[in-house]
């Protein structure tokens, strides 16, 4: 079955999972020992797992949402799209990559204000301007 589907096995995923397992184990031991310091240390290790996974994803050792091309399925293959960012990827957007210039408004400008408080906005996005009117 694994030969037919992209299971998402990546260096970023496995590394983050291993570090998070250690963090969860340390936090669980802290609960058993009734030690807030050990629980906090375990949660700190889990935060380290998150940041490590994110860094590896951004350097190409992870994958974006959705299936990858078949030639990228093996575990040790880097993702060539990582530098530009994956569309619809929260991790890439948080790093400032991805959806830049793809239909998002760069600026909003007020074009008209009526006496009843209704405001007409124009969303300016690179090449086009879109009129936004409030619903009545």
CSV table of N, CA and C in Angstrom, one decimal:
chain,number,residue,atom,x,y,z
A,1,UNK,N,0.8,-1.2,0.0
A,1,UNK,CA,0.0,0.0,0.0
A,1,UNK,C,0.8,1.3,0.0
A,2,UNK,N,1.9,1.3,0.7
A,2,UNK,CA,2.8,2.5,0.8
A,2,UNK,C,3.4,2.9,-0.6
A,3,UNK,N,3.4,1.9,-1.5
A,3,UNK,CA,3.9,2.2,-2.8
A,3,UNK,C,2.9,3.0,-3.7
A,4,UNK,N,1.7,3.1,-3.3
A,4,UNK,CA,0.7,3.8,-4.0
A,4,UNK,C,0.3,5.2,-3.5
A,5,UNK,N,0.6,5.5,-2.3
A,5,UNK,CA,0.2,6.7,-1.7
A,5,UNK,C,1.3,7.5,-1.1
A,6,UNK,N,1.2,8.8,-1.1
A,6,UNK,CA,2.1,9.7,-0.5
A,6,UNK,C,1.7,9.8,1.0
A,7,UNK,N,2.5,9.1,1.9
A,7,UNK,CA,2.2,9.1,3.3
A,7,UNK,C,2.7,10.3,4.1
A,8,UNK,N,3.5,11.2,3.4
A,8,UNK,CA,4.0,12.4,4.0
A,8,UNK,C,5.2,12.1,4.9
A,9,UNK,N,5.9,11.0,4.7
A,9,UNK,CA,7.1,10.8,5.5
A,9,UNK,C,8.2,11.7,5.1
A,10,UNK,N,8.6,12.6,6.0
A,10,UNK,CA,9.6,13.6,5.7
A,10,UNK,C,10.6,13.6,6.9
A,11,UNK,N,11.8,14.2,6.6
A,11,UNK,CA,12.8,14.4,7.6
A,11,UNK,C,12.2,15.3,8.7
A,12,UNK,N,11.5,16.4,8.3
A,12,UNK,CA,11.0,17.3,9.2
A,12,UNK,C,9.9,16.6,10.1
A,13,UNK,N,9.1,15.8,9.5
A,13,UNK,CA,8.0,15.1,10.3
A,13,UNK,C,8.6,14.2,11.3
A,14,UNK,N,9.5,13.3,10.9
A,14,UNK,CA,10.1,12.3,11.8
A,14,UNK,C,10.9,13.0,12.9
A,15,UNK,N,11.7,14.0,12.5
A,15,UNK,CA,12.5,14.7,13.6
A,15,UNK,C,11.6,15.4,14.6
A,16,UNK,N,10.6,16.1,14.1
A,16,UNK,CA,9.7,16.7,15.0
A,16,UNK,C,8.9,15.7,15.9
A,17,UNK,N,8.5,14.6,15.4
A,17,UNK,CA,7.8,13.6,16.1
A,17,UNK,C,8.7,13.0,17.2
A,18,UNK,N,10.0,12.7,16.9
A,18,UNK,CA,10.9,12.2,17.9
A,18,UNK,C,11.2,13.1,19.0
A,19,UNK,N,11.4,14.4,18.7
A,19,UNK,CA,11.6,15.4,19.8
A,19,UNK,C,10.4,15.6,20.6
A,20,UNK,N,9.2,15.6,20.0
A,20,UNK,CA,7.9,15.8,20.7
A,20,UNK,C,7.6,14.6,21.6
A,21,UNK,N,8.0,13.4,21.2
A,21,UNK,CA,7.8,12.2,22.0
A,21,UNK,C,8.7,12.3,23.3
A,22,UNK,N,9.9,12.8,23.1
A,22,UNK,CA,10.7,13.0,24.3
A,22,UNK,C,10.1,14.1,25.2
A,23,UNK,N,9.7,15.2,24.6
A,23,UNK,CA,9.0,16.2,25.4
A,23,UNK,C,7.8,15.8,26.1
A,24,UNK,N,6.9,15.0,25.5
A,24,UNK,CA,5.7,14.5,26.1
A,24,UNK,C,6.1,13.5,27.2
A,25,UNK,N,7.1,12.7,27.0
A,25,UNK,CA,7.5,11.8,28.1
A,25,UNK,C,8.1,12.5,29.3
A,26,UNK,N,8.8,13.6,29.1
A,26,UNK,CA,9.4,14.4,30.2
A,26,UNK,C,8.2,15.1,30.9
A,27,UNK,N,7.3,15.6,30.2
A,27,UNK,CA,6.1,16.3,30.8
A,27,UNK,C,5.3,15.3,31.6
A,28,UNK,N,5.1,14.1,31.0
A,28,UNK,CA,4.3,13.0,31.7
A,28,UNK,C,5.0,12.6,33.0
A,29,UNK,N,6.4,12.5,32.9
A,29,UNK,CA,7.1,12.1,34.1
A,29,UNK,C,7.0,13.2,35.2
A,30,UNK,N,6.9,14.5,34.7
A,30,UNK,CA,6.7,15.6,35.6
A,30,UNK,C,5.4,15.6,36.3
A,31,UNK,N,4.4,15.1,35.6
A,31,UNK,CA,3.0,15.0,36.2
A,31,UNK,C,3.1,13.9,37.3
A,32,UNK,N,3.7,12.8,37.0
A,32,UNK,CA,3.8,11.7,37.9
A,32,UNK,C,4.6,12.1,39.1
A,33,UNK,N,5.7,12.9,39.0
A,33,UNK,CA,6.5,13.3,40.1
A,33,UNK,C,5.9,14.5,40.8
A,34,UNK,N,4.9,15.1,40.3
A,34,UNK,CA,4.2,16.3,40.8
A,34,UNK,C,5.3,17.4,40.9
A,35,UNK,N,6.0,17.6,39.7
A,35,UNK,CA,7.0,18.6,39.6
A,35,UNK,C,6.7,19.6,38.5
A,36,UNK,N,6.3,20.8,38.8
A,36,UNK,CA,6.0,21.8,37.8
A,36,UNK,C,7.2,22.1,36.9
A,37,UNK,N,8.4,22.0,37.5
A,37,UNK,CA,9.6,22.3,36.8
A,37,UNK,C,9.8,21.3,35.7
A,38,UNK,N,9.6,20.0,36.0
A,38,UNK,CA,9.8,19.0,35.0
A,38,UNK,C,8.7,19.1,33.9
A,39,UNK,N,7.5,19.3,34.3
A,39,UNK,CA,6.4,19.5,33.3
A,39,UNK,C,6.8,20.7,32.4
A,40,UNK,N,7.2,21.8,33.0
A,40,UNK,CA,7.6,22.9,32.1
A,40,UNK,C,8.8,22.6,31.2
A,41,UNK,N,9.7,21.8,31.7
A,41,UNK,CA,10.8,21.4,30.8
A,41,UNK,C,10.3,20.5,29.7
A,42,UNK,N,9.4,19.6,29.9
A,42,UNK,CA,8.8,18.8,28.9
A,42,UNK,C,8.0,19.6,27.9
A,43,UNK,N,7.3,20.6,28.3
A,43,UNK,CA,6.6,21.5,27.4
A,43,UNK,C,7.6,22.3,26.6
A,44,UNK,N,8.7,22.7,27.2
A,44,UNK,CA,9.7,23.5,26.5
A,44,UNK,C,10.3,22.6,25.4
A,45,UNK,N,10.5,21.3,25.7
A,45,UNK,CA,11.0,20.4,24.6
A,45,UNK,C,10.0,20.3,23.5
A,46,UNK,N,8.7,20.2,23.8
A,46,UNK,CA,7.7,20.2,22.8
A,46,UNK,C,7.7,21.4,21.9
A,47,UNK,N,7.9,22.6,22.5
A,47,UNK,CA,8.1,23.8,21.8
A,47,UNK,C,9.3,23.8,20.9
A,48,UNK,N,10.4,23.2,21.4
A,48,UNK,CA,11.6,23.0,20.5
A,48,UNK,C,11.2,22.1,19.3
A,49,UNK,N,10.4,21.1,19.5
A,49,UNK,CA,10.0,20.2,18.4
A,49,UNK,C,9.3,20.9,17.4
A,50,UNK,N,8.4,21.8,17.8
A,50,UNK,CA,7.6,22.6,16.9
A,50,UNK,C,8.5,23.5,16.0
A,51,UNK,N,9.4,24.2,16.7
A,51,UNK,CA,10.3,25.1,16.0
A,51,UNK,C,11.3,24.4,15.1
A,52,UNK,N,11.7,23.2,15.5
A,52,UNK,CA,12.7,22.4,14.7
A,52,UNK,C,11.9,21.9,13.4
A,53,UNK,N,10.7,21.4,13.6
A,53,UNK,CA,9.9,21.0,12.4
A,53,UNK,C,9.7,22.1,11.5
A,54,UNK,N,9.3,23.3,12.0
A,54,UNK,CA,9.1,24.4,11.1
A,54,UNK,C,10.3,24.8,10.4
A,55,UNK,N,11.5,24.9,11.0
A,55,UNK,CA,12.7,25.2,10.4
A,55,UNK,C,13.1,24.2,9.3
A,56,UNK,N,12.9,22.9,9.6
A,56,UNK,CA,13.2,21.9,8.6
A,56,UNK,C,12.3,22.0,7.4
A,57,UNK,N,11.0,22.3,7.7
A,57,UNK,CA,10.0,22.5,6.6
A,57,UNK,C,10.4,23.6,5.7
A,58,UNK,N,10.8,24.8,6.3
A,58,UNK,CA,11.2,25.9,5.5
A,58,UNK,C,12.5,25.7,4.7
A,59,UNK,N,13.4,24.8,5.1
A,59,UNK,CA,14.6,24.5,4.4
A,59,UNK,C,14.4,23.4,3.3
A,60,UNK,N,13.2,22.9,3.2
A,60,UNK,CA,12.9,21.9,2.2
A,60,UNK,C,12.8,20.5,2.6
A,61,UNK,N,12.9,20.2,3.9
A,61,UNK,CA,12.9,18.8,4.4
A,61,UNK,C,11.5,18.4,4.8
A,62,UNK,N,10.5,19.2,4.6
A,62,UNK,CA,9.1,18.9,4.9
A,62,UNK,C,8.3,18.8,3.6
A,63,UNK,N,7.0,19.0,3.7
A,63,UNK,CA,6.2,19.0,2.6
A,63,UNK,C,5.0,20.0,2.8
A,64,UNK,N,4.5,20.5,1.7
A,64,UNK,CA,3.3,21.4,1.8
A,64,UNK,C,2.1,20.5,1.9
A,65,UNK,N,0.9,21.2,2.0
A,65,UNK,CA,-0.3,20.5,2.1
A,65,UNK,C,-0.6,19.8,0.8
A,66,UNK,N,-1.3,18.7,0.8
A,66,UNK,CA,-1.7,18.0,-0.4
A,66,UNK,C,-0.6,17.0,-0.8
A,67,UNK,N,-1.0,16.1,-1.8
A,67,UNK,CA,0.0,15.1,-2.2
A,67,UNK,C,1.1,15.7,-3.0
A,68,UNK,N,2.3,15.1,-2.9
A,68,UNK,CA,3.5,15.5,-3.6
A,68,UNK,C,3.6,14.7,-4.9
A,69,UNK,N,4.4,15.2,-5.9
A,69,UNK,CA,4.7,14.3,-7.0
A,69,UNK,C,5.4,13.0,-6.6
A,70,UNK,N,5.2,12.0,-7.4
A,70,UNK,CA,5.7,10.6,-7.0
A,70,UNK,C,7.2,10.6,-6.8
A,71,UNK,N,8.0,11.4,-7.5
A,71,UNK,CA,9.4,11.4,-7.4
A,71,UNK,C,9.9,12.0,-6.1
A,72,UNK,N,9.0,12.7,-5.3
A,72,UNK,CA,9.3,13.3,-4.0
A,72,UNK,C,8.9,12.4,-2.9
A,73,UNK,N,8.3,11.3,-3.1
A,73,UNK,CA,7.8,10.4,-2.0
A,73,UNK,C,8.8,9.9,-1.1
A,74,UNK,N,10.0,9.5,-1.6
A,74,UNK,CA,11.0,8.9,-0.6
A,74,UNK,C,11.4,9.9,0.5
A,75,UNK,N,11.8,9.3,1.6
A,75,UNK,CA,12.0,10.1,2.8
A,75,UNK,C,13.1,11.2,2.6
A,76,UNK,N,14.2,10.9,2.0
A,76,UNK,CA,15.4,11.8,2.0
A,76,UNK,C,15.4,12.8,0.8
A,77,UNK,N,14.2,13.0,0.2
A,77,UNK,CA,14.2,13.9,-0.9
A,77,UNK,C,13.7,15.3,-0.5
A,78,UNK,N,14.5,16.3,-0.8
A,78,UNK,CA,14.1,17.7,-0.5
A,78,UNK,C,13.1,18.3,-1.4
A,79,UNK,N,12.3,19.2,-0.9
A,79,UNK,CA,11.2,19.8,-1.6
A,79,UNK,C,11.7,21.0,-2.4
A,80,UNK,N,11.7,21.0,-3.7
A,80,UNK,CA,12.2,22.2,-4.4
A,80,UNK,C,11.4,23.4,-4.3
A,81,UNK,N,10.1,23.3,-3.9
A,81,UNK,CA,9.2,24.5,-3.8
A,81,UNK,C,9.3,25.2,-2.5
A,82,UNK,N,10.1,24.7,-1.6
A,82,UNK,CA,10.1,25.3,-0.2
A,82,UNK,C,10.6,26.7,-0.2
A,83,UNK,N,11.5,27.1,-1.0
A,83,UNK,CA,12.1,28.5,-1.0
A,83,UNK,C,11.0,29.5,-1.4
A,84,UNK,N,10.2,29.2,-2.3
A,84,UNK,CA,9.1,30.1,-2.7
A,84,UNK,C,7.9,30.0,-1.8
A,85,UNK,N,7.7,28.9,-1.1
A,85,UNK,CA,6.6,28.8,-0.2
A,85,UNK,C,5.5,28.0,-0.9
A,86,UNK,N,4.8,27.2,-0.1
A,86,UNK,CA,3.7,26.4,-0.6
A,86,UNK,C,2.4,27.2,-0.5
A,87,UNK,N,1.6,27.1,-1.6
A,87,UNK,CA,0.3,27.8,-1.5
A,87,UNK,C,-0.5,27.1,-0.4
A,88,UNK,N,-1.3,27.9,0.3
A,88,UNK,CA,-2.2,27.4,1.4
A,88,UNK,C,-1.5,26.8,2.5
A,89,UNK,N,-0.2,27.0,2.7
A,89,UNK,CA,0.6,26.4,3.8
A,89,UNK,C,0.7,27.5,5.0
A,90,UNK,N,0.2,27.2,6.1
A,90,UNK,CA,0.3,28.1,7.3
A,90,UNK,C,1.7,28.3,7.7
A,91,UNK,N,2.5,27.3,7.7
A,91,UNK,CA,3.9,27.5,8.1
A,91,UNK,C,4.7,28.4,7.1
A,92,UNK,N,4.4,28.3,5.9
A,92,UNK,CA,5.1,29.2,4.9
A,92,UNK,C,4.6,30.6,5.0
A,93,UNK,N,3.3,30.8,5.2
A,93,UNK,CA,2.7,32.1,5.4
A,93,UNK,C,3.2,32.8,6.6
A,94,UNK,N,3.4,32.0,7.7
A,94,UNK,CA,3.9,32.6,9.0
A,94,UNK,C,5.4,33.1,8.7
A,95,UNK,N,6.1,32.4,7.8
A,95,UNK,CA,7.4,32.8,7.5
A,95,UNK,C,7.5,33.9,6.4
A,96,UNK,N,6.4,34.3,5.9
A,96,UNK,CA,6.3,35.4,4.9
A,96,UNK,C,6.5,34.9,3.5
A,97,UNK,N,6.3,33.6,3.3
A,97,UNK,CA,6.4,32.9,2.0
A,97,UNK,C,5.0,32.5,1.5
A,98,UNK,N,5.0,32.1,0.2
A,98,UNK,CA,3.7,31.6,-0.2
A,98,UNK,C,2.8,32.5,-1.0
A,99,UNK,N,1.7,32.8,-0.5
A,99,UNK,CA,0.6,33.5,-1.2
A,99,UNK,C,0.8,34.9,-1.6
A,100,UNK,N,2.0,35.4,-1.5
A,100,UNK,CA,2.3,36.8,-1.9
A,100,UNK,C,1.9,37.1,-3.3
A,101,UNK,N,1.1,38.2,-3.4
A,101,UNK,CA,0.7,38.6,-4.8
A,101,UNK,C,-0.2,37.7,-5.5
A,102,UNK,N,-1.0,36.9,-4.8
A,102,UNK,CA,-1.9,36.0,-5.5
A,102,UNK,C,-3.3,36.4,-5.2
A,103,UNK,N,-3.7,37.6,-5.6
A,103,UNK,CA,-5.1,38.0,-5.4
A,103,UNK,C,-5.4,38.6,-4.1
A,104,UNK,N,-4.4,38.7,-3.2
A,104,UNK,CA,-4.7,39.4,-1.9
A,104,UNK,C,-4.6,40.9,-2.1
A,105,UNK,N,-5.5,41.6,-1.5
A,105,UNK,CA,-5.4,43.1,-1.6
A,105,UNK,C,-4.1,43.6,-1.0
A,106,UNK,N,-3.4,44.5,-1.7
A,106,UNK,CA,-2.2,45.1,-1.1
A,106,UNK,C,-2.6,46.4,-0.3
A,107,UNK,N,-3.7,47.0,-0.7
A,107,UNK,CA,-4.2,48.2,0.0
A,107,UNK,C,-5.7,48.3,-0.1
A,108,UNK,N,-6.2,49.0,0.8
A,108,UNK,CA,-7.7,49.3,0.8
A,108,UNK,C,-7.8,50.8,0.8
A,109,UNK,N,-8.6,51.4,-0.1
A,109,UNK,CA,-8.8,52.8,-0.2
A,109,UNK,C,-10.2,53.1,0.0
A,110,UNK,N,-10.6,54.1,0.8
A,110,UNK,CA,-12.0,54.6,0.9
A,110,UNK,C,-12.3,55.5,-0.3
A,111,UNK,N,-13.3,55.1,-1.1
A,111,UNK,CA,-13.6,55.8,-2.3
A,111,UNK,C,-14.8,56.7,-2.1
A,112,UNK,N,-15.7,56.4,-1.2
A,112,UNK,CA,-16.9,57.2,-1.0
A,112,UNK,C,-17.5,56.9,0.4
A,113,UNK,N,-18.0,57.9,1.0
A,113,UNK,CA,-18.7,57.8,2.3
A,113,UNK,C,-20.1,58.5,2.1
A,114,UNK,N,-21.1,57.8,2.4
A,114,UNK,CA,-22.5,58.4,2.3
A,114,UNK,C,-22.9,59.0,3.6
A,115,UNK,N,-23.9,59.7,3.6
A,115,UNK,CA,-24.4,60.4,4.8
A,115,UNK,C,-24.9,59.4,5.9
A,116,UNK,N,-25.3,58.2,5.5
A,116,UNK,CA,-25.9,57.3,6.5
A,116,UNK,C,-24.8,56.4,7.1
A,117,UNK,N,-23.5,56.7,6.8
A,117,UNK,CA,-22.4,55.9,7.4
A,117,UNK,C,-22.0,54.7,6.6
A,118,UNK,N,-22.5,54.5,5.4
A,118,UNK,CA,-22.1,53.5,4.5
A,118,UNK,C,-20.8,53.9,3.8
A,119,UNK,N,-19.8,53.0,3.8
A,119,UNK,CA,-18.5,53.2,3.3
A,119,UNK,C,-18.3,52.3,2.1
A,120,UNK,N,-17.8,52.9,1.0
A,120,UNK,CA,-17.4,52.1,-0.2
A,120,UNK,C,-15.9,52.0,-0.3
A,121,UNK,N,-15.4,50.8,-0.4
A,121,UNK,CA,-14.0,50.5,-0.4
A,121,UNK,C,-13.5,50.0,-1.7
A,122,UNK,N,-12.3,50.3,-2.1
A,122,UNK,CA,-11.7,49.7,-3.3
A,122,UNK,C,-10.5,48.9,-2.8
A,123,UNK,N,-10.5,47.6,-3.1
A,123,UNK,CA,-9.3,46.8,-2.8
A,123,UNK,C,-8.4,46.8,-4.0
A,124,UNK,N,-7.2,47.3,-3.8
A,124,UNK,CA,-6.2,47.4,-4.9
A,124,UNK,C,-5.2,46.2,-4.8
A,125,UNK,N,-5.1,45.4,-5.8
A,125,UNK,CA,-4.2,44.3,-5.8
A,125,UNK,C,-3.4,44.2,-7.1
A,126,UNK,N,-2.2,44.7,-7.0
A,126,UNK,CA,-1.3,44.7,-8.2
A,126,UNK,C,-1.9,45.3,-9.4
A,127,UNK,N,-2.6,44.5,-10.2
A,127,UNK,CA,-3.1,45.0,-11.5
A,127,UNK,C,-4.5,45.5,-11.5
A,128,UNK,N,-5.3,45.1,-10.5
A,128,UNK,CA,-6.7,45.3,-10.6
A,128,UNK,C,-7.2,46.0,-9.3
A,129,UNK,N,-8.4,46.7,-9.4
A,129,UNK,CA,-9.1,47.2,-8.3
A,129,UNK,C,-10.5,46.6,-8.3
A,130,UNK,N,-10.9,46.2,-7.1
A,130,UNK,CA,-12.2,45.6,-6.9
A,130,UNK,C,-13.0,46.5,-6.0
A,131,UNK,N,-14.3,46.8,-6.4
A,131,UNK,CA,-15.2,47.6,-5.6
A,131,UNK,C,-15.8,46.7,-4.5
A,132,UNK,N,-15.7,47.1,-3.3
A,132,UNK,CA,-16.4,46.4,-2.2
A,132,UNK,C,-17.5,47.3,-1.6
A,133,UNK,N,-18.7,46.8,-1.6
A,133,UNK,CA,-19.8,47.6,-1.1
A,133,UNK,C,-20.4,46.8,0.1
A,134,UNK,N,-20.8,47.5,1.1
A,134,UNK,CA,-21.4,46.8,2.3
A,134,UNK,C,-22.8,46.3,1.9
A,135,UNK,N,-23.1,45.1,2.6
A,135,UNK,CA,-24.4,44.5,2.4
A,135,UNK,C,-25.5,45.3,3.2
A,136,UNK,N,-26.6,45.4,2.6
A,136,UNK,CA,-27.7,46.2,3.3
A,136,UNK,C,-28.6,45.3,4.0
